[in-house]
Amino acid sequence: VPSFNYRSLQWDLALLEIDPINFTTTIRSIKIATAKPPTGETVTLAGWGFLNRSKPAHALHKIELQVIDDCDYYPFSTGRFCARHPNSENELKDACIGDSGSPLMIKQKENDQWSLTGVMTAGYTSVVEDCEKLGGYSLYADLSHPPIKSWLSKAVGEDIFHNGDEKEDGKHRE
């Protein structure tokens, strides 16, 4: 995003141009969410970040988090939101080192399809030694925020808010 702020990590996003992808039943695109997930909503983070400070992931990991309304550690939260593990008092888990840039997704209840709602920007945790035992929350860029949505639309086109691998009848291409 043109107005990235290194100090506050505001607008911490980037786009990569890649060769066309051949979509299949197991390789599909994901649409961008058109609204910020509501407080309390379950979201899923997928990433290749470390499992703890000395153990990098050798496989893609995922964790279910819950959107929270209070993000007081990050005072500059315009266009961003926070999420944490829903049982953070009993089961302390969070994103970890290397998860920045990872997708935060939400499953649409009405059609059982996934949407990309955020991109992991930063994490606040009480201990940095073991990410599987952290109690904190992570900060995500809100892809539905008007300046971000406008930037994405100009860079990629409005199709980014619809699954690009769908045929006109809504079914996925083989």
CSV table of C-alpha atoms in Angstrom, one decimal:
chain,number,residue,atom,x,y,z
A,1,VAL,CA,0.0,0.0,0.0
A,2,PRO,CA,1.5,3.3,-1.0
A,3,SER,CA,1.4,4.9,2.5
A,4,PHE,CA,3.2,2.1,4.5
A,5,ASN,CA,4.4,3.3,7.9
A,6,TYR,CA,7.4,1.3,9.2
A,7,ARG,CA,7.1,2.7,12.7
A,8,SER,CA,3.4,1.7,13.3
A,9,LEU,CA,3.3,-1.1,10.6
A,10,GLN,CA,0.2,0.7,9.2
A,11,TRP,CA,-0.6,-0.6,5.7
A,12,ASP,CA,1.8,-3.5,5.9
A,13,LEU,CA,0.8,-5.3,2.7
A,14,ALA,CA,2.4,-6.3,-0.6
A,15,LEU,CA,1.2,-7.9,-3.8
A,16,LEU,CA,3.2,-10.3,-6.0
A,17,GLU,CA,2.6,-10.8,-9.7
A,18,ILE,CA,2.8,-14.5,-10.6
A,19,ASP,CA,2.3,-16.6,-13.7
A,20,PRO,CA,-1.2,-17.9,-14.3
A,21,ILE,CA,-2.3,-20.8,-12.1
A,22,ASN,CA,-4.1,-23.9,-13.3
A,23,PHE,CA,-7.0,-24.3,-10.9
A,24,THR,CA,-8.2,-27.8,-10.0
A,25,THR,CA,-10.5,-29.3,-7.4
A,26,THR,CA,-7.7,-29.0,-4.9
A,27,ILE,CA,-6.1,-25.8,-6.1
A,28,ARG,CA,-8.5,-22.9,-5.9
A,29,SER,CA,-8.5,-19.2,-5.4
A,30,ILE,CA,-10.0,-17.4,-2.4
A,31,LYS,CA,-12.1,-14.3,-2.6
A,32,ILE,CA,-11.3,-11.2,-0.4
A,33,ALA,CA,-13.9,-10.6,2.3
A,34,THR,CA,-16.0,-7.5,1.8
A,35,ALA,CA,-16.6,-6.8,5.5
A,36,LYS,CA,-14.5,-7.0,8.7
A,37,PRO,CA,-15.3,-10.0,10.7
A,38,PRO,CA,-17.5,-9.2,13.8
A,39,THR,CA,-16.1,-9.4,17.3
A,40,GLY,CA,-16.2,-13.0,18.6
A,41,GLU,CA,-16.2,-14.5,15.1
A,42,THR,CA,-13.9,-17.6,14.6
A,43,VAL,CA,-11.2,-17.1,12.0
A,44,THR,CA,-8.4,-19.4,10.8
A,45,LEU,CA,-4.7,-18.4,10.4
A,46,ALA,CA,-2.5,-20.6,8.3
A,47,GLY,CA,1.3,-20.1,8.3
A,48,TRP,CA,4.8,-21.5,8.1
A,49,GLY,CA,6.0,-19.6,11.2
A,50,PHE,CA,8.1,-21.1,14.0
A,51,LEU,CA,6.6,-23.5,16.5
A,52,ASN,CA,8.9,-22.1,19.1
A,53,ARG,CA,12.0,-19.8,18.9
A,54,SER,CA,14.3,-22.7,17.8
A,55,LYS,CA,11.9,-24.9,15.9
A,56,PRO,CA,10.8,-23.8,12.4
A,57,ALA,CA,7.7,-25.3,10.9
A,58,HIS,CA,8.3,-28.0,8.2
A,59,ALA,CA,4.6,-28.1,7.3
A,60,LEU,CA,1.8,-25.6,7.0
A,61,HIS,CA,0.1,-25.1,10.3
A,62,LYS,CA,-3.3,-23.6,11.1
A,63,ILE,CA,-4.9,-22.3,14.3
A,64,GLU,CA,-8.4,-21.1,15.0
A,65,LEU,CA,-8.6,-17.6,16.6
A,66,GLN,CA,-11.3,-15.3,17.7
A,67,VAL,CA,-11.7,-11.7,16.6
A,68,ILE,CA,-11.5,-9.4,19.6
A,69,ASP,CA,-12.6,-5.8,20.0
A,70,ASP,CA,-9.9,-4.5,22.3
A,71,CYS,CA,-6.5,-4.1,20.7
A,72,ASP,CA,-5.0,-1.7,23.3
A,73,TYR,CA,-1.4,-2.7,22.7
A,74,TYR,CA,-1.6,-1.3,19.1
A,75,PRO,CA,-2.9,2.3,19.4
A,76,PHE,CA,-2.8,2.9,15.7
A,77,SER,CA,-5.4,0.3,14.7
A,78,THR,CA,-7.2,2.0,11.7
A,79,GLY,CA,-7.7,-0.6,9.0
A,80,ARG,CA,-6.6,-3.4,11.3
A,81,PHE,CA,-8.1,-5.7,13.9
A,82,CYS,CA,-6.9,-8.2,16.5
A,83,ALA,CA,-7.5,-11.9,17.1
A,84,ARG,CA,-6.5,-14.3,19.8
A,85,HIS,CA,-7.0,-18.0,20.7
A,86,PRO,CA,-10.5,-18.3,22.1
A,87,ASN,CA,-9.2,-20.3,25.2
A,88,SER,CA,-6.2,-18.1,25.8
A,89,GLU,CA,-6.5,-18.4,29.6
A,90,ASN,CA,-6.3,-22.2,29.5
A,91,GLU,CA,-4.7,-23.0,26.2
A,92,LEU,CA,-2.3,-20.3,25.3
A,93,LYS,CA,-1.6,-20.4,21.6
A,94,ASP,CA,-0.9,-17.7,19.0
A,95,ALA,CA,0.8,-16.8,15.8
A,96,CYS,CA,4.6,-17.0,15.9
A,97,ILE,CA,7.8,-15.6,14.4
A,98,GLY,CA,7.6,-16.1,10.7
A,99,ASP,CA,3.8,-15.9,10.4
A,100,SER,CA,3.8,-12.2,9.4
A,101,GLY,CA,2.1,-12.0,6.0
A,102,SER,CA,0.1,-15.2,6.6
A,103,PRO,CA,-3.6,-15.3,5.5
A,104,LEU,CA,-6.4,-15.0,8.0
A,105,MET,CA,-9.5,-16.6,6.6
A,106,ILE,CA,-13.2,-16.9,7.6
A,107,LYS,CA,-15.6,-19.6,6.5
A,108,GLN,CA,-18.9,-18.1,5.3
A,109,LYS,CA,-21.8,-19.8,7.1
A,110,GLU,CA,-24.3,-19.2,4.3
A,111,ASN,CA,-22.3,-21.0,1.5
A,112,ASP,CA,-19.5,-22.9,3.4
A,113,GLN,CA,-16.8,-21.0,1.3
A,114,TRP,CA,-13.7,-19.4,2.6
A,115,SER,CA,-12.8,-15.7,2.3
A,116,LEU,CA,-9.5,-14.0,3.0
A,117,THR,CA,-10.3,-11.4,5.7
A,118,GLY,CA,-6.9,-10.3,6.9
A,119,VAL,CA,-3.1,-10.6,6.7
A,120,MET,CA,-1.0,-11.1,9.8
A,121,THR,CA,1.0,-8.0,10.6
A,122,ALA,CA,2.3,-8.3,14.1
A,123,GLY,CA,1.9,-10.2,17.3
A,124,TYR,CA,1.8,-9.3,21.0
A,125,THR,CA,2.7,-12.1,23.3
A,126,SER,CA,3.8,-12.4,26.9
A,127,VAL,CA,6.7,-14.8,26.2
A,128,VAL,CA,8.6,-15.3,23.0
A,129,GLU,CA,10.2,-18.6,23.8
A,130,ASP,CA,7.4,-21.0,23.0
A,131,CYS,CA,4.7,-19.9,20.6
A,132,GLU,CA,2.5,-22.9,21.5
A,133,LYS,CA,2.3,-21.5,25.0
A,134,LEU,CA,1.8,-17.8,24.3
A,135,GLY,CA,-1.0,-15.8,25.7
A,136,GLY,CA,-1.5,-12.7,23.6
A,137,TYR,CA,-3.0,-11.5,20.4
A,138,SER,CA,-2.0,-10.8,16.9
A,139,LEU,CA,-2.7,-7.8,14.6
A,140,TYR,CA,-4.2,-8.2,11.1
A,141,ALA,CA,-4.6,-5.8,8.2
A,142,ASP,CA,-8.3,-5.6,7.5
A,143,LEU,CA,-8.6,-6.3,3.7
A,144,SER,CA,-12.2,-4.8,3.7
A,145,HIS,CA,-11.0,-1.4,5.0
A,146,PRO,CA,-11.9,1.1,2.3
A,147,PRO,CA,-8.3,2.4,1.5
A,148,ILE,CA,-7.0,-1.2,1.4
A,149,LYS,CA,-10.0,-2.4,-0.7
A,150,SER,CA,-9.5,0.5,-3.1
A,151,TRP,CA,-5.8,-0.2,-3.5
A,152,LEU,CA,-6.5,-3.9,-4.1
A,153,SER,CA,-9.2,-3.1,-6.7
A,154,LYS,CA,-6.9,-0.7,-8.5
A,155,ALA,CA,-4.0,-3.1,-8.5
A,156,VAL,CA,-5.8,-6.4,-9.3
A,157,GLY,CA,-9.3,-5.5,-10.3
A,158,GLU,CA,-12.8,-6.0,-8.8
A,159,ASP,CA,-12.5,-9.8,-9.5
A,160,ILE,CA,-10.4,-10.1,-6.4
A,161,PHE,CA,-13.6,-9.9,-4.4
A,162,HIS,CA,-15.0,-13.0,-6.2
A,163,ASN,CA,-13.5,-16.4,-6.6
A,164,GLY,CA,-11.5,-16.3,-9.8
A,165,ASP,CA,-11.7,-20.0,-10.4
A,166,GLU,CA,-15.5,-20.1,-10.7
A,167,LYS,CA,-17.4,-20.5,-13.9
A,168,GLU,CA,-20.4,-18.3,-14.6
A,169,ASP,CA,-22.7,-21.0,-13.1
A,170,GLY,CA,-20.7,-20.7,-9.8
A,171,LYS,CA,-19.1,-24.1,-10.0
A,172,HIS,CA,-15.3,-24.5,-9.8
A,173,ARG,CA,-13.3,-25.1,-12.9
A,174,GLU,CA,-11.6,-28.5,-13.2
